[in-house]
XYZ file of C-alpha atoms in Angstrom:
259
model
C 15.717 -12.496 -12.976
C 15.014 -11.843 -9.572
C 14.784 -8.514 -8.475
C 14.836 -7.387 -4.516
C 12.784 -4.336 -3.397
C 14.390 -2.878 -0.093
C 13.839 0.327 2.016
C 17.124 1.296 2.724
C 18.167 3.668 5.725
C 14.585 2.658 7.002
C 13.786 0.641 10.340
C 10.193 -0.448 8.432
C 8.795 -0.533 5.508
C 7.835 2.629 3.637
C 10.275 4.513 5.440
C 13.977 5.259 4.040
C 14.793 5.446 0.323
C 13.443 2.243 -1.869
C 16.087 0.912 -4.014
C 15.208 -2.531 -6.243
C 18.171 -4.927 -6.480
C 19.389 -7.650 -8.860
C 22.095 -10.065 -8.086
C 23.269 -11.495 -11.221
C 25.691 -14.096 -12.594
C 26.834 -11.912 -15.905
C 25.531 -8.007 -16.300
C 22.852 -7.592 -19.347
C 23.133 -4.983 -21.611
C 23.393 -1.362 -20.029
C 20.392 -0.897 -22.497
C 18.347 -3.736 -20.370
C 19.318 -2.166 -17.106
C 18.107 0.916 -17.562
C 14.642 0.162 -19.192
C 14.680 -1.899 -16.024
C 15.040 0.980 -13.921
C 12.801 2.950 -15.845
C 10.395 0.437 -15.530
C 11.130 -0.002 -11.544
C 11.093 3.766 -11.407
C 12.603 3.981 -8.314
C 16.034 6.809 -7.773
C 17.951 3.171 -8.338
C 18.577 0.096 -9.582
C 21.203 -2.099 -8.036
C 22.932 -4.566 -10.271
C 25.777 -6.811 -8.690
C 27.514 -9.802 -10.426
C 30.622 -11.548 -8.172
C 33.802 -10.786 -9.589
C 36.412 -12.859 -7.415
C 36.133 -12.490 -3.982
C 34.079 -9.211 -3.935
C 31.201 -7.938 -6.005
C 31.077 -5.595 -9.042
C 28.026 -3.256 -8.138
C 26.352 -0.990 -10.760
C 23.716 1.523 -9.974
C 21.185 2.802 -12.698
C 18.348 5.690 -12.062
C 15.452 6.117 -14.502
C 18.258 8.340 -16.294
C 20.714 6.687 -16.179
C 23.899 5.131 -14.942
C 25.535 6.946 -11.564
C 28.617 6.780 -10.336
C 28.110 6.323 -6.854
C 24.836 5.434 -4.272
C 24.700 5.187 -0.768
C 21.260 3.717 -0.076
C 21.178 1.313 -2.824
C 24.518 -0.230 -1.612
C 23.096 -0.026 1.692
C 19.791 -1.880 -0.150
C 22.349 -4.601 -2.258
C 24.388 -5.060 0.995
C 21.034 -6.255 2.993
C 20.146 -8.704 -0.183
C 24.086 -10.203 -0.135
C 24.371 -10.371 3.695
C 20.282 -12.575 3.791
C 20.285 -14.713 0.810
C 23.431 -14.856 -0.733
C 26.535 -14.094 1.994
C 24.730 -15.425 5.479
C 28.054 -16.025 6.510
C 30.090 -12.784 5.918
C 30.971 -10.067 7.886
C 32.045 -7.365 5.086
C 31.295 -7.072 1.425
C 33.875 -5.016 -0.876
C 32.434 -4.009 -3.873
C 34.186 -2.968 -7.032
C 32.589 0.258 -8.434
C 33.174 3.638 -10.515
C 33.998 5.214 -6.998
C 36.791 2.630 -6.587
C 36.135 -0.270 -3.623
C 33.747 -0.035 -1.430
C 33.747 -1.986 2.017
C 30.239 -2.586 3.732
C 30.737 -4.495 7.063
C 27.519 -5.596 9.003
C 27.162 -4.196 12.745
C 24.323 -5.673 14.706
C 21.538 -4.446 12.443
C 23.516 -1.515 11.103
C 25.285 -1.953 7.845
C 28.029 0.607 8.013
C 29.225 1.669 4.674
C 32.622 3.066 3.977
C 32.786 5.670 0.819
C 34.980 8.435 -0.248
C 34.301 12.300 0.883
C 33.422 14.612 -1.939
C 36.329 17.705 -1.559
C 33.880 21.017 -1.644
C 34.687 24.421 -2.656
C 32.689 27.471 -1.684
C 30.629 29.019 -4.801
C 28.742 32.201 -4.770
C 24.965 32.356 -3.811
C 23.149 33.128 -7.011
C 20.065 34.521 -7.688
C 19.011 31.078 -9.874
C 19.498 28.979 -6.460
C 16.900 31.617 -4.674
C 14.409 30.737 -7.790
C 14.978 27.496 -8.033
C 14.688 26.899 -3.985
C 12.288 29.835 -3.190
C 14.363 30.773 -0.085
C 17.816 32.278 -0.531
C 20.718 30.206 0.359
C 23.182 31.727 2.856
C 25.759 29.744 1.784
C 26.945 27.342 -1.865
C 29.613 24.948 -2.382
C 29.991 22.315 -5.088
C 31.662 18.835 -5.326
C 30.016 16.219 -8.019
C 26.634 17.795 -6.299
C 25.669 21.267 -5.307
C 25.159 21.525 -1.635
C 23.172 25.229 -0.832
C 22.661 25.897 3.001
C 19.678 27.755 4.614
C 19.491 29.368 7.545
C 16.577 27.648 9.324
C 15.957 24.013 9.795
C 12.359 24.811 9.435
C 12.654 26.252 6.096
C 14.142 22.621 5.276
C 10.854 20.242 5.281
C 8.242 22.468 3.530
C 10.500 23.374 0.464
C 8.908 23.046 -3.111
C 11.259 23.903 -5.684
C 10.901 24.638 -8.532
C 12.389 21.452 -10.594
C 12.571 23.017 -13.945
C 15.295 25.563 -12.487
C 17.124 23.090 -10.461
C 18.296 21.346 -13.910
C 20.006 24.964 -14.569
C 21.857 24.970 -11.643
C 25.172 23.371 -10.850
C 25.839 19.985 -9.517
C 24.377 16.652 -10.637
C 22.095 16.862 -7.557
C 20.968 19.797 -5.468
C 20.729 19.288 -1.927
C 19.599 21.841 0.978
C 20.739 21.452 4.332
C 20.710 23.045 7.393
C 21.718 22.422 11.421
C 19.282 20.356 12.823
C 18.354 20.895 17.046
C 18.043 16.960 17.188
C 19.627 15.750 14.677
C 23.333 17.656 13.253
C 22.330 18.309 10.144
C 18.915 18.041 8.578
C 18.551 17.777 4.731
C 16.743 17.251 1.694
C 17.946 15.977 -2.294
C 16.758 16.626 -5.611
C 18.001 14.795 -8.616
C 16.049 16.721 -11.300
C 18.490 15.981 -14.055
C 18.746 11.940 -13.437
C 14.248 11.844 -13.561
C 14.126 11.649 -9.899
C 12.474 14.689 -8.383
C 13.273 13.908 -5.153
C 15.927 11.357 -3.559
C 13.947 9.885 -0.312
C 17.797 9.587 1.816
C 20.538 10.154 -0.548
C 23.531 8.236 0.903
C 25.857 9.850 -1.730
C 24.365 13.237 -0.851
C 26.046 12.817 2.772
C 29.662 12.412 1.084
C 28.972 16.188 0.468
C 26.713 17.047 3.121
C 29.173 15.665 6.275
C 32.325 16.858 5.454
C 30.509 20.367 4.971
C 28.675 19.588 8.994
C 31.852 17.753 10.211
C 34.118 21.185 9.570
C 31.544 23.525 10.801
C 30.539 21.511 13.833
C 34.359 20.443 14.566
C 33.316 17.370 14.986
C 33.608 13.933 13.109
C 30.550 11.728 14.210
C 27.297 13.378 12.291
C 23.775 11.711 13.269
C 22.240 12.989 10.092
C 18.178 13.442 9.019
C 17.199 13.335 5.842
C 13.474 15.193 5.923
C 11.655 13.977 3.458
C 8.700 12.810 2.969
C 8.945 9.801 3.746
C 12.380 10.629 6.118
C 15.370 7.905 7.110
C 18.304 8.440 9.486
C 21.989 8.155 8.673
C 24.615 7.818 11.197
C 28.336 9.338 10.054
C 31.610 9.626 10.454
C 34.783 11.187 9.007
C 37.695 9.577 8.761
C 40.339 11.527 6.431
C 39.231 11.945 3.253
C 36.503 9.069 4.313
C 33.032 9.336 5.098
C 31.231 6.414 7.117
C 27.107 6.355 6.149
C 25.735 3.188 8.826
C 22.038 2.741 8.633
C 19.413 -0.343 8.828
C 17.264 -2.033 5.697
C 14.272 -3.559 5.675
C 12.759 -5.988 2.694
C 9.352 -4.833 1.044
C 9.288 -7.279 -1.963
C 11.033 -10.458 -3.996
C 9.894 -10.264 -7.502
C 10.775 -12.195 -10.955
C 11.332 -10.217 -13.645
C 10.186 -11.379 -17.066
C 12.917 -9.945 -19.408
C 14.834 -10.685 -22.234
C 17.176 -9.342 -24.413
């Protein structure tokens, strides 16, 4: 089995969010694909097999199956459209989030993926544990999205991961308004093994709606400041969100595995 190692939402290598990639012919047990994950131990695992005309696209984290990734579609998407799809323009992908169109741009990949719908939750004194810096504002969709006041408070964070499982959301993000960027942000996936999700593309279905409102405006240049940081530039359109961001490939490995 070959297995693809990009940096997703990354202009060179070791920047972005790594996500590992397998194009298949059939899909292995979901038993397989996770140990493979777990054994990758990366925030995903891409697994695509062509179903028709499109491509069915799973993704798997060290904890399991998710129902929806931004930077490992981006990652799969950069695999399809250099080895397998030279010739293509778009790739739809059938998914748990429904289809998913990714349409290549120059050397932008722009991704089209529903917008979570967010509703305002009260500030708790858990998040202000969890975080160590009191959110000024909470609202929840699949994720829990917690804003601070400062950008600055953003990059030096160090929560506390065994409170972040107690809190809402199946991630936690943090986010604030950026000075260069719109919105600067960070994403912890403590419950799915993954302290900490590089550039979380499914985060941003949360986090530009929230920005887009605010700002009153529907293009979002978007920085994700981790450690090792990526860029993602956004767009609403209706209940839409448009993620576009460049991949680079670190690795083509085979994978000696067997049911």
């Amino acid at each position: 089995m070959k297995c693809y190692h990009v940096d997703a939402f990354a202009e060179k290598v070791f920047e972005g969010n790594p996500a590992a990639v397998c194009v298949l012919d059939k899909y292995p047990s979901d038993e397989l694909m996770l140990k493979i994950a777990m054994e990758n131990n990366l925030s995903e695992t891409a697994f695509a097999v062509k179903e028709g005309e499109n491509y069915h696209l799973r993704w798997f984290t060290p904890g399991g199956e998710i129902d929806l990734c931004g930077h490992a579609t981006l990652g799969t998407s950069y695999v399809l459209f250099n080895f397998f799809e030279k010739d293509a323009t778009s790739i739809t992908y059938n998914t748990l989030s429904g289809p998913l169109t990714v349409v290549r741009k120059g050397d932008l990949l722009e991704m089209d993926f529903p917008a979570y719908e967010l509703k305002e939750v009260p500030v708790t004194d858990l998040m202000e544990e969890a975080l160590g810096v009191r959110p000024v504002e909470a609202w929840l969709g699949r994720d829990l999205v917690c804003v601070l006041e400062k950008e600055e408070d953003i990059a030096p964070l160090k929560p506390d991961h065994s409170k972040l499982v107690e809190l809402d959301g199946l991630l936690q993000h943090i986010t604030a308004k950026g000075t260069k960027y719109d919105s600067v942000s960070r994403s912890f996936c403590s419950k799915l093994a993954v302290p900490e999700d590089p550039v979380c593309g499914s985060g941003h279905c949360h986090i530009v709606p929230l920005w887009a409102q605010k700002l009153g405006k529907d293009e979002i240049i978007a920085r994700q400041a981790s450690a090792r940081g990526g860029t993602l530039h956004c767009s609403m359109n209706g209940d839409r969100v448009t993620l576009a961001g460049s991949a680079v490939l670190y690795s083509i490995a085979d994978l000696y595995v067997e049911e």
